[in-house]
Short mmCIF file of C-alpha atoms in Angstrom, two decimals:
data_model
loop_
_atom_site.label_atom_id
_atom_site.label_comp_id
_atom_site.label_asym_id
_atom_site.label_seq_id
_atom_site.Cartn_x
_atom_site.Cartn_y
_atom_site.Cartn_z
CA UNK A 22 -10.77 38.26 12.18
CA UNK A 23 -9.68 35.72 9.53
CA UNK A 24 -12.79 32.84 9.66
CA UNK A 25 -11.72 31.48 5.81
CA UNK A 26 -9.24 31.10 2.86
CA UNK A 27 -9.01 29.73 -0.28
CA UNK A 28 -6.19 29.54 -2.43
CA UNK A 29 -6.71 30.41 -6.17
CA UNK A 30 -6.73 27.24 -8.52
CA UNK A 31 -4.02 27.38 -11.10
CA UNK A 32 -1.90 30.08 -9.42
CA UNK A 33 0.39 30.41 -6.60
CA UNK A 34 0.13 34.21 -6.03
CA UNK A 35 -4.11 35.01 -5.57
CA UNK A 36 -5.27 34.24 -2.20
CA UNK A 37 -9.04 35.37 -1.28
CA UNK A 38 -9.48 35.44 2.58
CA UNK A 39 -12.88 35.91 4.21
CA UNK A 40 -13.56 38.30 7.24
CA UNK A 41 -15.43 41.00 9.05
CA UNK A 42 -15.60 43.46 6.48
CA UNK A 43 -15.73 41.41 3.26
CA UNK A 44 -13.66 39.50 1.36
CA UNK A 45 -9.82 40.34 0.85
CA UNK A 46 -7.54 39.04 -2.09
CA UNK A 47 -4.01 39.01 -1.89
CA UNK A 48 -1.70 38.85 -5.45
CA UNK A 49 1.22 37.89 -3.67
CA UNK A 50 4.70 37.47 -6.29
CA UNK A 51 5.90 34.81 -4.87
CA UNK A 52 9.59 35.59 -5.86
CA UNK A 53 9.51 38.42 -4.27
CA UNK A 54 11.62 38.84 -0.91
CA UNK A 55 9.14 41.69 1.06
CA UNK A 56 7.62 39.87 3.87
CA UNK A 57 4.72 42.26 4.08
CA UNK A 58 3.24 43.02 1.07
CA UNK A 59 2.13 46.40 0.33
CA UNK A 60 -1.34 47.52 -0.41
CA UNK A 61 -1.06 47.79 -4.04
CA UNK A 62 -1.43 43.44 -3.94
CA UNK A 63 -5.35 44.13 -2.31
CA UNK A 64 -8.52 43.94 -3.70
CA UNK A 65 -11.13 44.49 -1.07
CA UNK A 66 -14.50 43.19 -2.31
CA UNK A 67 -17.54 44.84 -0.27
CA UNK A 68 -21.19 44.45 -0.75
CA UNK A 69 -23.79 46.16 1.58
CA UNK A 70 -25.62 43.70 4.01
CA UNK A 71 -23.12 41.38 3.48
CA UNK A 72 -21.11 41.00 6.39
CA UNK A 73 -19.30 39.18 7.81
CA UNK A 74 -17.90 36.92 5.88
CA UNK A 75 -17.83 33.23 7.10
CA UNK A 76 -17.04 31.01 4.16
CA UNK A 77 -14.95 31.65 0.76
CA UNK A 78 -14.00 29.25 -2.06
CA UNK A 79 -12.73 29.55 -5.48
CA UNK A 80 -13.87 27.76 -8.53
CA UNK A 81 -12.28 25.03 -9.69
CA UNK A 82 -11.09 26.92 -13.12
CA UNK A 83 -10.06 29.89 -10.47
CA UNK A 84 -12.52 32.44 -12.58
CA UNK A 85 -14.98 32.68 -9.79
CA UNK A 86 -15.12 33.11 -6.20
CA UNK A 87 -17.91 32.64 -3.95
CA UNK A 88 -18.59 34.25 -0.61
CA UNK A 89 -21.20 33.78 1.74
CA UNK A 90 -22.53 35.57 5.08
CA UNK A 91 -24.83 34.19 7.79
CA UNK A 92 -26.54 37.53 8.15
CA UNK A 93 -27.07 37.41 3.92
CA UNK A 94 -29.68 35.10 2.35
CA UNK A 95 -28.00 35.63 -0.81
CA UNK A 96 -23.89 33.80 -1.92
CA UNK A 97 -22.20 36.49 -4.25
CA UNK A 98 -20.56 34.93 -6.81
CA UNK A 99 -17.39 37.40 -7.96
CA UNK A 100 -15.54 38.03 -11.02
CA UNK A 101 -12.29 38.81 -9.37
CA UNK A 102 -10.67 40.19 -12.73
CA UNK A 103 -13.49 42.70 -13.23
CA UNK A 104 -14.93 43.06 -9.02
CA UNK A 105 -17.84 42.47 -10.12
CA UNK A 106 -20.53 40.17 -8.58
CA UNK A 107 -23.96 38.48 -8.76
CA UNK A 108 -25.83 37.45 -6.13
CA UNK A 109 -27.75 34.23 -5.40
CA UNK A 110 -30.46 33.68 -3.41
CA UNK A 111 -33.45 32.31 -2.16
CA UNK A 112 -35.97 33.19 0.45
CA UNK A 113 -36.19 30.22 2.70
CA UNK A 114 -32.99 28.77 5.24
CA UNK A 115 -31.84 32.42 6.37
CA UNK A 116 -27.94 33.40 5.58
CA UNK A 117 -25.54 30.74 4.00
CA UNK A 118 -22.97 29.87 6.19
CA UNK A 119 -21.18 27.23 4.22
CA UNK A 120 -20.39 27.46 0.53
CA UNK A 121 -18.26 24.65 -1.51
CA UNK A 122 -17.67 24.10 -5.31
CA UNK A 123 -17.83 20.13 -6.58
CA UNK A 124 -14.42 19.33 -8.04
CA UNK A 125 -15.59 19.85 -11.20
CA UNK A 126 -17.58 23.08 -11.14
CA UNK A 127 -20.65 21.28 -12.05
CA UNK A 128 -22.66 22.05 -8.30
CA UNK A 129 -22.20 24.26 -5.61
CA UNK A 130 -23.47 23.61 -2.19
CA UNK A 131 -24.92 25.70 0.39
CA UNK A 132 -25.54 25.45 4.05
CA UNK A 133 -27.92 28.17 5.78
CA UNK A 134 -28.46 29.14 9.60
CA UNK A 135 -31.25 26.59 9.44
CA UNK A 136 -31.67 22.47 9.31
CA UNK A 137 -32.56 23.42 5.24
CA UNK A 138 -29.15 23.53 2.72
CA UNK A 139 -29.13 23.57 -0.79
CA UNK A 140 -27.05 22.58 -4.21
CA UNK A 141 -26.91 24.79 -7.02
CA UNK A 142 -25.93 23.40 -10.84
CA UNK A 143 -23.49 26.51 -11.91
CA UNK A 144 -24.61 26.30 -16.04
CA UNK A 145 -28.16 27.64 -14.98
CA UNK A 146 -27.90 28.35 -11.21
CA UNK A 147 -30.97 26.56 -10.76
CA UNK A 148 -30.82 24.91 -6.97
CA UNK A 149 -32.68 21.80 -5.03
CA UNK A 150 -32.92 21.99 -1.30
CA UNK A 151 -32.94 19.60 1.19
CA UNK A 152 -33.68 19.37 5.09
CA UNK A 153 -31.83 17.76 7.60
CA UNK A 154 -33.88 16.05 10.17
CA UNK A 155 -31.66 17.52 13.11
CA UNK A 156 -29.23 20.52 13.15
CA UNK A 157 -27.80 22.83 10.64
CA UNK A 158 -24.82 21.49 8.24
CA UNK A 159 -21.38 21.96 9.85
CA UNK A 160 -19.37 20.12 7.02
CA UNK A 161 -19.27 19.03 3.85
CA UNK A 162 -16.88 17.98 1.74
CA UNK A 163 -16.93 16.15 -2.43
CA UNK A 164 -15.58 13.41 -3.66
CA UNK A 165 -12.92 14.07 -6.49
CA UNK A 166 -15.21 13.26 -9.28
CA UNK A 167 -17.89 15.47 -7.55
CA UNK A 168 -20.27 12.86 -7.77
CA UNK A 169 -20.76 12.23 -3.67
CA UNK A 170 -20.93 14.71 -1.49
CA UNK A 171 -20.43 13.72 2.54
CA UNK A 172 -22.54 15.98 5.07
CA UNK A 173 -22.25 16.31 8.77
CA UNK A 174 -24.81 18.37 11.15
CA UNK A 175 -24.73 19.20 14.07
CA UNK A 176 -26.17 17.25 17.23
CA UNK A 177 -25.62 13.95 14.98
CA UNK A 178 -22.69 11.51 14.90
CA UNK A 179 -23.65 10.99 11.81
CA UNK A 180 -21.41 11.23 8.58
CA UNK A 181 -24.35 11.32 5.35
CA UNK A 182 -23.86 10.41 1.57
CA UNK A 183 -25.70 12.42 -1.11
CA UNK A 184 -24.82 10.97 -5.10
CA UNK A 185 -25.39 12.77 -7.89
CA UNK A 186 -25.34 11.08 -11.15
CA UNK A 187 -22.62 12.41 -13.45
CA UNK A 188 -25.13 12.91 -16.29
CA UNK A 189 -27.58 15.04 -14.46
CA UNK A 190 -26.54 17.64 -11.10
CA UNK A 191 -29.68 17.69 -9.45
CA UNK A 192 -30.88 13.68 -9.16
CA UNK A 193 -30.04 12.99 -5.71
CA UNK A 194 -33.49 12.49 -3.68
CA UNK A 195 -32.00 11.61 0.02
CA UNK A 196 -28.78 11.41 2.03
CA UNK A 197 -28.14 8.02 3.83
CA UNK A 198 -25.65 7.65 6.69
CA UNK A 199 -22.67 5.93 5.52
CA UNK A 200 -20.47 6.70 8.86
CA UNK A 201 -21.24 6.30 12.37
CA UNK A 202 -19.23 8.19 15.05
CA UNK A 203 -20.89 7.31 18.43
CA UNK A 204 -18.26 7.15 21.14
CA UNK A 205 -16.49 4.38 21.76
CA UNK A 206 -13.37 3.38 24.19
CA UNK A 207 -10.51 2.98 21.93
CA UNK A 208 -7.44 1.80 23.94
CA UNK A 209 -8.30 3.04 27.48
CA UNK A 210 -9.76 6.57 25.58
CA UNK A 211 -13.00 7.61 24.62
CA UNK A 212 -13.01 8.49 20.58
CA UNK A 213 -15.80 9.79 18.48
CA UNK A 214 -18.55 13.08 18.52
CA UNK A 215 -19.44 15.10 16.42
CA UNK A 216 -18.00 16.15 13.12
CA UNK A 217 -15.96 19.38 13.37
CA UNK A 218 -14.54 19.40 9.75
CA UNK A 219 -13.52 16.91 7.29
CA UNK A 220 -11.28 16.94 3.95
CA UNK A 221 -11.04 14.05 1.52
CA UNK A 222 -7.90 13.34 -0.50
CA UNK A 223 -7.97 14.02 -4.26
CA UNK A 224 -8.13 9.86 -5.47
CA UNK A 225 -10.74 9.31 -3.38
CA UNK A 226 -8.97 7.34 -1.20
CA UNK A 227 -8.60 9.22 2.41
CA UNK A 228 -10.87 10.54 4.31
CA UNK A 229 -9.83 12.86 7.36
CA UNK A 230 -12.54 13.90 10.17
CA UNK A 231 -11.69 15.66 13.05
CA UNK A 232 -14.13 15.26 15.97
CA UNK A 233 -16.39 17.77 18.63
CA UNK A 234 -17.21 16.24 22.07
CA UNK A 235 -19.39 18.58 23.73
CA UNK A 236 -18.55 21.12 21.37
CA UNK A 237 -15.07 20.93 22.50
CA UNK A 238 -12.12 20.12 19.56
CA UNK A 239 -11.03 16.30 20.29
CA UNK A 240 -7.17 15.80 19.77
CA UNK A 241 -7.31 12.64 17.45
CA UNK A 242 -7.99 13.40 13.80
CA UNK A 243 -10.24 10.39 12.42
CA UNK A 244 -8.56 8.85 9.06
CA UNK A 245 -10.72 6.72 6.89
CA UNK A 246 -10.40 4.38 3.38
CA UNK A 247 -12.54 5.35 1.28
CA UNK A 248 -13.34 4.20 -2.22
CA UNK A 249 -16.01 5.72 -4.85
CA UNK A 250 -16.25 3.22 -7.24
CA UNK A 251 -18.80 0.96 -8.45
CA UNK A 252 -19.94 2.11 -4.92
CA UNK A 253 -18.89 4.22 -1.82
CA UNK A 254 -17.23 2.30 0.75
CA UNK A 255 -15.87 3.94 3.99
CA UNK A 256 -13.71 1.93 6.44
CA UNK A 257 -11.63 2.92 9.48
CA UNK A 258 -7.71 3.18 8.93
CA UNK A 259 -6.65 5.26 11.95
CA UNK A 260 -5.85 8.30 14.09
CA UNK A 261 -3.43 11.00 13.79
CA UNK A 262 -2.13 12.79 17.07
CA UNK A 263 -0.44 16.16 17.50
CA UNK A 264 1.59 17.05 20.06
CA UNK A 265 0.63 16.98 23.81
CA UNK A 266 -2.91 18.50 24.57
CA UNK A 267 -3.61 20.27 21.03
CA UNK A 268 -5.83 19.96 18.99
CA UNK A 269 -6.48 20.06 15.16
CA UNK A 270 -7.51 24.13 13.89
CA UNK A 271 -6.83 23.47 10.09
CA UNK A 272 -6.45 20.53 7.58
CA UNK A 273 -5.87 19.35 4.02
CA UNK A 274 -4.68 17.31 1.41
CA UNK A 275 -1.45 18.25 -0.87
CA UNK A 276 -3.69 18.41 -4.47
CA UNK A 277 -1.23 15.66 -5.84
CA UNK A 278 1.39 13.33 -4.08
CA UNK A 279 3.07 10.89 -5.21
CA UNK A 280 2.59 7.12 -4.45
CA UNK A 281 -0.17 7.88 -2.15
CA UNK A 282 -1.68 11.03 -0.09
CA UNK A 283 -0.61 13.96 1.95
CA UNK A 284 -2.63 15.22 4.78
CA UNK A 285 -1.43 18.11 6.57
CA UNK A 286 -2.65 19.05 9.79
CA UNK A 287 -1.84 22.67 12.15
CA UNK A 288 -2.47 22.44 15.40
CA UNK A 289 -3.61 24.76 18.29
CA UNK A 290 0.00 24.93 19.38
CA UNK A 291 1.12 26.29 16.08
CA UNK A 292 2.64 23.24 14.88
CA UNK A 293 1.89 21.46 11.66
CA UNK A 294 2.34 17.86 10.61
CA UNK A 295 2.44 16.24 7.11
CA UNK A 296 0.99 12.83 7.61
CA UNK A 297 1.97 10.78 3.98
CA UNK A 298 -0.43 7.69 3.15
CA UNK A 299 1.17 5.52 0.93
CA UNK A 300 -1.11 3.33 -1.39
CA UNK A 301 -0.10 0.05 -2.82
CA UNK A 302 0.10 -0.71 -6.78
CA UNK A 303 -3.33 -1.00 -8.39
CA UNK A 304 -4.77 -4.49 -8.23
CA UNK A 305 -3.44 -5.26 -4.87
CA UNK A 306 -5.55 -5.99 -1.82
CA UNK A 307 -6.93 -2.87 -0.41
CA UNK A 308 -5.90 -4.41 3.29
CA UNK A 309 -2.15 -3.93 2.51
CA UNK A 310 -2.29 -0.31 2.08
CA UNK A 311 -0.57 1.23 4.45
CA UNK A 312 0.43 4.69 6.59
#
């Protein structure tokens, strides 16, 4: 069972993929016409106790990947080139469930089995911890500068900031709530929950949420504006439907699109949209930005 993938930066062809066994990566030509590739394009990457593999991410230069298992208290960081690997760990949290690099490769953060999750700085892998006063972390995601970094846990409707100062990687002392999702009747239907997952567009300037409600998938996909600078603001913008009674699996932004942003969503019926966000020249008023 597939339960995570992450594209190689810089490359069209290496795709890691995380699952039962390990983690799998694909070197896929992509001019080439086979539609099943052969086993020569696989490197399997196994290390005892730890399995399975929940959560995989790249780099940002594409030299490392990191993997993490909820039954390992220790993320392996891999040299893909040479399949070799060095763990990380710590005692306290239990396994790591959730890893994901800072846009800049600067900090890595972790979320464990427990309310505790940490952030690693990658030129000393030294790491701060924090604890969340509910749940476990079920998302994360970092702003393009990879100064902010938005948390969600579970049993909260709750959307937290955490800023790191871009001098320093490990200066953040608390997260503050910057989002509330608490239910609310939106034309005749109930909208909010739980965060499920959440992606935020490369300027900085979309943020996408999709929603639990009693730990079922809602069918609305929460869009935000968002700005970083001189400080985070969040507003609402909007929802995004699929078709009739699915509900969002997967989502992301295209790493560059012109005039704007590119969210693409695939659904539990197999379909995918592309949603564009087009953004008006700079130094016009942020309220005539538009979908």
């Amino acid at each position: 069972m597939i339960s995570d993938m992450s594209w190689r930066p810089l490359s069209c062809f290496t795709l890691a993929v995380a699952c039962r066994v390990g983690v799998v990566v694909w070197t896929i030509d992509p001019t080439s016409v086979v539609t099943r590739p052969s086993s020569s394009c696989v490197q399997l990457l196994i290390r005892n106790g730890h399995s399975p593999v929940t959560s995989v991410q790249f780099s940002p230069c594409g030299r490392l990947l990191v993997s993490a298992s909820p039954l390992d208290k220790s993320m392996i960081i891999w040299d893909v080139a040479t399949q070799s690997c060095v763990p990380l760990k710590r005692v306290t949290g239990g396994g790591v469930t959730l890893v994901r690099w800072s846009p800049d490769g600067q900090r890595l953060f972790a979320a464990t089995l427990s309310k505790l999750f940490r952030v690693w700085e990658s030129r000393t892998w030294n790491s701060d911890f924090w604890s969340s006063g509910s749940g476990r972390c079920r998302a994360c995601c970092w702003s393009p500068d990879g100064t902010i970094l938005l948390i969600a846990m579970e049993d909260e409707a709750v959307i937290y900031s955490m800023t790191f100062n871009e001098a320093s990687v490990m200066d953040s002392k608390a997260a503050v709530p910057v989002i509330d999702l608490s239910r609310v009747d939106f034309d005749s239907e109930a909208v909010g929950g739980q965060v499920q997952s959440m992606v935020w567009d490369k300027s900085g300037r979309r943020l996408a949420v999709s929603l639990l409600s009693k730990d079922t998938v809602q069918e609305l996909v929460a869009v935000f504006c968002t700005k970083t600078k001189p400080i985070l603001t969040i507003n609402p913008c909007g929802f995004v439907r699929g078709p009739s009674g699915s509900v969002p699996h997967y989502m992301g932004f295209k790493d560059s699109f012109e005039g704007g942003a590119l969210l693409s969503i695939c659904w539990s019926s197999g379909e995918i949209s592309h949603v564009p966000f087009f953004f008006p020249e700079i130094g016009r008023a942020s309220c005539r930005e538009r979908v």
